Amino acid sequence: GAVVSQHPSWVICKSGTSVKIECRSLDFQATTMFWYRQFPKQSLMLMATSNEGSKATYEQGVEKDKFLINHASLTLSTLTVTSAHPEDSSFYICSARPMNTEAFFGQGTRLTVV
Amino acid sequence: GQSLEQPSEVTAVEGAIVQINCTYQTSGFYGLSWYQQHDGGAPTFLSYNALDGLEETGRFSSFLSRSDSYGYLLLQELQMKDSASYFCAVSPLIKAAGNKLTFGGGTRVLVKP
């Protein structure tokens, strides 16, 4: 199956700083990637759809100026959490669906804002 | 929009059979998928139903009935390693939505010895 790599797997940052999370497709080209957020014991909530070479599409209620998404190449999408606050602490996961059936997920990034 | 309902938790013993139902309200979708997620890990794909009926993949089977707006995941011969969360998911038929997935609330399965 396709491989999606996400980095870092965990990060601790101070309140007010920014954190960048990378998501790479290792063996396929992804014109579209998806960013999810997951709180403990809850489901995956789609934050935004990352589109290569164009602006991301954000889900309702997600602040685009706080969660900056860049998809500059066919194998890399980045999510930057700007001016992070403790309430942004969560598990962030990226995914891609190269064949429109099975979705492949990165390992996830556990963000803790202190 | 899409709304998918699952039981929140199921407990069973090793060797048992568990059925996780997923009822949905949606304007239309391509297919119903199932994913497994262990605590702290990423979701992994289990099964996909594009058409009505049963899909069997080893110990796991999935079923879809569009006329009844529901599907289920069947876990047979339960093993301790099957303790995880299971999510159903759909991809909407709206072209503008791309191929994004909307997930159900998830079902935590706890397997006891």
Short mmCIF file of C-alpha atoms in Angstrom, two decimals:
data_model
loop_
_atom_site.label_atom_id
_atom_site.label_comp_id
_atom_site.label_asym_id
_atom_site.label_seq_id
_atom_site.Cartn_x
_atom_site.Cartn_y
_atom_site.Cartn_z
CA GLY A 1 0.00 0.00 0.00
CA ALA A 2 0.89 3.66 -0.25
CA VAL A 3 3.05 5.21 2.45
CA VAL A 4 2.38 8.53 4.15
CA SER A 5 5.01 9.85 6.53
CA GLN A 6 4.29 12.53 9.12
CA HIS A 7 6.81 14.43 11.18
CA PRO A 8 7.28 15.09 14.04
CA SER A 9 5.47 12.35 15.92
CA TRP A 10 5.25 14.51 19.00
CA VAL A 11 6.07 18.09 19.92
CA ILE A 12 5.88 20.22 23.02
CA CYS A 13 5.83 23.96 22.55
CA LYS A 14 5.29 27.07 24.59
CA SER A 15 2.08 29.00 24.38
CA GLY A 16 2.25 31.70 21.71
CA THR A 17 4.76 29.94 19.49
CA SER A 18 4.13 28.28 16.13
CA VAL A 19 4.56 24.64 15.22
CA LYS A 20 4.95 23.14 11.75
CA ILE A 21 3.90 19.57 10.96
CA GLU A 22 4.97 17.89 7.73
CA CYS A 23 3.13 15.22 5.80
CA ARG A 24 4.85 13.44 2.92
CA SER A 25 3.65 10.87 0.42
CA LEU A 26 6.65 8.61 -0.05
CA ASP A 27 5.72 6.40 -3.00
CA PHE A 28 2.98 8.27 -4.81
CA GLN A 29 2.01 11.78 -5.80
CA ALA A 30 -0.77 13.40 -3.84
CA THR A 31 -2.54 16.37 -5.36
CA THR A 32 -4.84 16.32 -2.36
CA MET A 33 -4.13 15.60 1.29
CA PHE A 34 -6.38 15.86 4.32
CA TRP A 35 -5.65 17.13 7.81
CA TYR A 36 -7.57 15.76 10.77
CA ARG A 37 -7.63 16.59 14.44
CA GLN A 38 -8.49 14.08 17.13
CA PHE A 39 -9.10 14.65 20.83
CA PRO A 40 -8.74 11.74 23.29
CA LYS A 41 -11.41 9.07 22.86
CA GLN A 42 -13.09 11.02 20.09
CA SER A 43 -13.40 10.67 16.36
CA LEU A 44 -11.28 12.20 13.62
CA MET A 45 -12.54 15.63 12.66
CA LEU A 46 -11.56 16.91 9.24
CA MET A 47 -9.92 20.30 9.50
CA ALA A 48 -9.04 21.03 5.90
CA THR A 49 -8.29 19.67 2.46
CA SER A 50 -4.83 20.54 1.21
CA ASN A 51 -4.64 21.13 -2.54
CA GLU A 52 -1.33 21.11 -4.41
CA GLY A 53 -0.64 24.47 -5.98
CA SER A 54 -3.76 26.17 -4.66
CA LYS A 55 -5.41 27.29 -1.46
CA ALA A 56 -6.57 24.80 1.10
CA THR A 57 -10.26 24.23 1.69
CA TYR A 58 -11.15 24.59 5.35
CA GLU A 59 -14.07 22.96 7.11
CA GLN A 60 -16.62 25.12 8.83
CA GLY A 61 -15.39 26.48 12.14
CA VAL A 62 -11.68 25.96 11.43
CA GLU A 63 -9.66 29.20 11.52
CA LYS A 64 -7.56 29.36 8.37
CA ASP A 65 -5.30 32.06 9.80
CA LYS A 66 -4.51 29.88 12.79
CA PHE A 67 -4.00 26.62 10.93
CA LEU A 68 -1.90 27.47 7.91
CA ILE A 69 -1.70 24.82 5.23
CA ASN A 70 0.81 24.76 2.41
CA HIS A 71 0.93 22.15 -0.34
CA ALA A 72 3.83 23.31 -2.48
CA SER A 73 4.70 19.99 -4.10
CA LEU A 74 3.01 16.75 -5.07
CA THR A 75 4.57 14.93 -2.12
CA LEU A 76 4.51 17.43 0.73
CA SER A 77 1.82 19.21 2.69
CA THR A 78 2.50 21.19 5.86
CA LEU A 79 0.24 22.33 8.66
CA THR A 80 1.43 25.21 10.81
CA VAL A 81 -0.35 25.88 14.07
CA THR A 82 0.25 29.57 14.69
CA SER A 83 0.26 31.24 18.09
CA ALA A 84 -0.50 27.93 19.74
CA HIS A 85 -2.48 27.81 22.96
CA PRO A 86 -3.14 24.93 25.37
CA GLU A 87 -6.55 24.31 23.79
CA ASP A 88 -4.74 23.48 20.53
CA SER A 89 -3.16 20.48 22.22
CA SER A 90 -4.38 17.48 20.27
CA PHE A 91 -3.47 14.65 17.91
CA TYR A 92 -3.10 15.87 14.33
CA ILE A 93 -3.15 13.33 11.47
CA CYS A 94 -2.75 13.73 7.74
CA SER A 95 -4.00 11.37 5.10
CA ALA A 96 -4.23 10.82 1.37
CA ARG A 97 -6.47 8.67 -0.82
CA PRO A 98 -4.56 8.04 -4.04
CA MET A 99 -7.09 5.60 -5.48
CA ASN A 100 -10.30 7.08 -4.02
CA THR A 101 -10.89 3.95 -1.97
CA GLU A 102 -8.50 3.27 0.86
CA ALA A 103 -7.11 6.20 2.84
CA PHE A 104 -3.52 6.11 4.05
CA PHE A 105 -2.60 7.98 7.19
CA GLY A 106 0.54 9.47 8.58
CA GLN A 107 1.70 8.37 12.00
CA GLY A 108 0.11 11.41 13.61
CA THR A 109 1.58 14.25 15.64
CA ARG A 110 0.78 14.69 19.29
CA LEU A 111 0.97 18.40 20.03
CA THR A 112 1.19 19.60 23.62
CA VAL A 113 1.13 23.33 24.26
CA VAL A 114 2.34 24.39 27.69
CA GLY B 1 -24.10 16.65 5.05
CA GLN B 2 -23.15 13.32 6.51
CA SER B 3 -23.96 11.86 9.93
CA LEU B 4 -22.79 8.42 11.00
CA GLU B 5 -23.79 6.81 14.28
CA GLN B 6 -21.94 3.98 16.01
CA PRO B 7 -22.17 2.44 19.47
CA SER B 8 -19.56 4.01 21.72
CA GLU B 9 -18.20 0.85 23.29
CA VAL B 10 -18.39 -2.93 23.06
CA THR B 11 -16.82 -5.51 25.37
CA ALA B 12 -16.35 -9.17 24.45
CA VAL B 13 -14.16 -12.15 25.29
CA GLU B 14 -11.48 -13.77 23.21
CA GLY B 15 -12.86 -16.00 20.50
CA ALA B 16 -16.23 -14.25 20.43
CA ILE B 17 -17.91 -12.46 17.51
CA VAL B 18 -18.65 -8.75 17.61
CA GLN B 19 -20.82 -6.76 15.24
CA ILE B 20 -20.38 -3.00 15.08
CA ASN B 21 -23.28 -1.20 13.44
CA CYS B 22 -23.03 2.07 11.58
CA THR B 23 -26.24 3.89 10.74
CA TYR B 24 -26.02 6.94 8.58
CA GLN B 25 -27.86 9.92 7.25
CA THR B 26 -26.27 11.23 4.11
CA SER B 27 -27.26 12.75 0.82
CA GLY B 28 -25.16 10.26 -1.04
CA PHE B 29 -21.78 8.61 -0.88
CA TYR B 30 -19.44 6.45 -2.93
CA GLY B 31 -18.94 3.71 -0.39
CA LEU B 32 -18.66 2.78 3.27
CA SER B 33 -15.23 2.21 4.74
CA TRP B 34 -14.01 0.83 8.05
CA TYR B 35 -10.83 1.74 9.89
CA GLN B 36 -9.10 0.41 12.97
CA GLN B 37 -7.14 2.62 15.33
CA HIS B 38 -5.12 1.49 18.31
CA ASP B 39 -4.54 3.96 21.12
CA GLY B 40 -1.88 6.48 20.12
CA GLY B 41 -1.67 5.14 16.58
CA ALA B 42 -2.90 6.09 13.16
CA PRO B 43 -6.04 4.61 11.60
CA THR B 44 -5.53 1.66 9.28
CA PHE B 45 -7.88 0.54 6.55
CA LEU B 46 -9.93 -2.61 7.14
CA SER B 47 -12.66 -2.85 4.55
CA TYR B 48 -14.65 -1.01 1.89
CA ASN B 49 -18.15 -1.60 0.54
CA ALA B 50 -18.95 0.16 -2.71
CA LEU B 51 -22.02 -1.99 -3.32
CA ASP B 52 -24.63 -3.56 -1.09
CA GLY B 53 -23.71 -6.89 0.39
CA LEU B 54 -20.99 -8.59 2.34
CA GLU B 55 -17.25 -8.17 1.90
CA GLU B 56 -15.08 -10.72 3.66
CA THR B 57 -11.44 -10.14 4.52
CA GLY B 58 -10.11 -12.85 6.80
CA ARG B 59 -11.58 -12.54 10.29
CA PHE B 60 -13.19 -9.21 9.42
CA SER B 61 -16.27 -8.78 7.26
CA SER B 62 -18.23 -5.69 6.36
CA PHE B 63 -21.77 -5.28 5.14
CA LEU B 64 -23.69 -2.45 3.50
CA SER B 65 -27.39 -1.93 2.86
CA ARG B 66 -28.09 1.41 1.21
CA SER B 67 -31.85 0.84 1.31
CA ASP B 68 -31.66 0.49 5.10
CA SER B 69 -29.03 3.23 5.51
CA TYR B 70 -26.77 1.05 7.55
CA GLY B 71 -23.72 -1.10 7.51
CA TYR B 72 -21.77 -3.18 9.96
CA LEU B 73 -18.32 -4.54 10.66
CA LEU B 74 -18.13 -8.11 11.90
CA LEU B 75 -15.12 -9.18 13.93
CA GLN B 76 -14.80 -12.94 14.28
CA GLU B 77 -12.57 -15.08 16.47
CA LEU B 78 -11.70 -12.06 18.56
CA GLN B 79 -8.11 -11.74 19.70
CA MET B 80 -6.62 -9.51 22.39
CA LYS B 81 -4.90 -7.46 19.68
CA ASP B 82 -8.31 -6.53 18.29
CA SER B 83 -8.84 -4.19 21.26
CA ALA B 84 -8.98 -0.85 19.47
CA SER B 85 -11.34 1.79 18.16
CA TYR B 86 -13.23 1.13 14.95
CA PHE B 87 -14.59 3.85 12.70
CA CYS B 88 -16.98 3.78 9.78
CA ALA B 89 -16.48 6.47 7.16
CA VAL B 90 -18.03 7.73 3.95
CA SER B 91 -16.91 9.87 1.06
CA PRO B 92 -19.62 12.22 -0.20
CA LEU B 93 -20.90 12.20 -3.79
CA ILE B 94 -20.50 15.96 -4.03
CA LYS B 95 -17.76 16.62 -6.57
CA ALA B 96 -16.56 19.73 -4.78
CA ALA B 97 -15.89 17.62 -1.69
CA GLY B 98 -13.10 15.78 -3.44
CA ASN B 99 -12.51 12.38 -1.90
CA LYS B 100 -12.44 13.44 1.74
CA LEU B 101 -13.75 11.07 4.37
CA THR B 102 -16.27 11.79 7.10
CA PHE B 103 -15.93 9.50 10.10
CA GLY B 104 -18.43 8.11 12.55
CA GLY B 105 -17.93 8.65 16.26
CA GLY B 106 -16.02 5.40 16.64
CA THR B 107 -16.59 2.24 18.67
CA ARG B 108 -14.09 1.18 21.31
CA VAL B 109 -13.81 -2.59 21.40
CA LEU B 110 -12.38 -4.13 24.53
CA VAL B 111 -11.42 -7.79 24.32
CA LYS B 112 -11.12 -9.64 27.62
CA PRO B 113 -9.36 -12.97 28.23
#
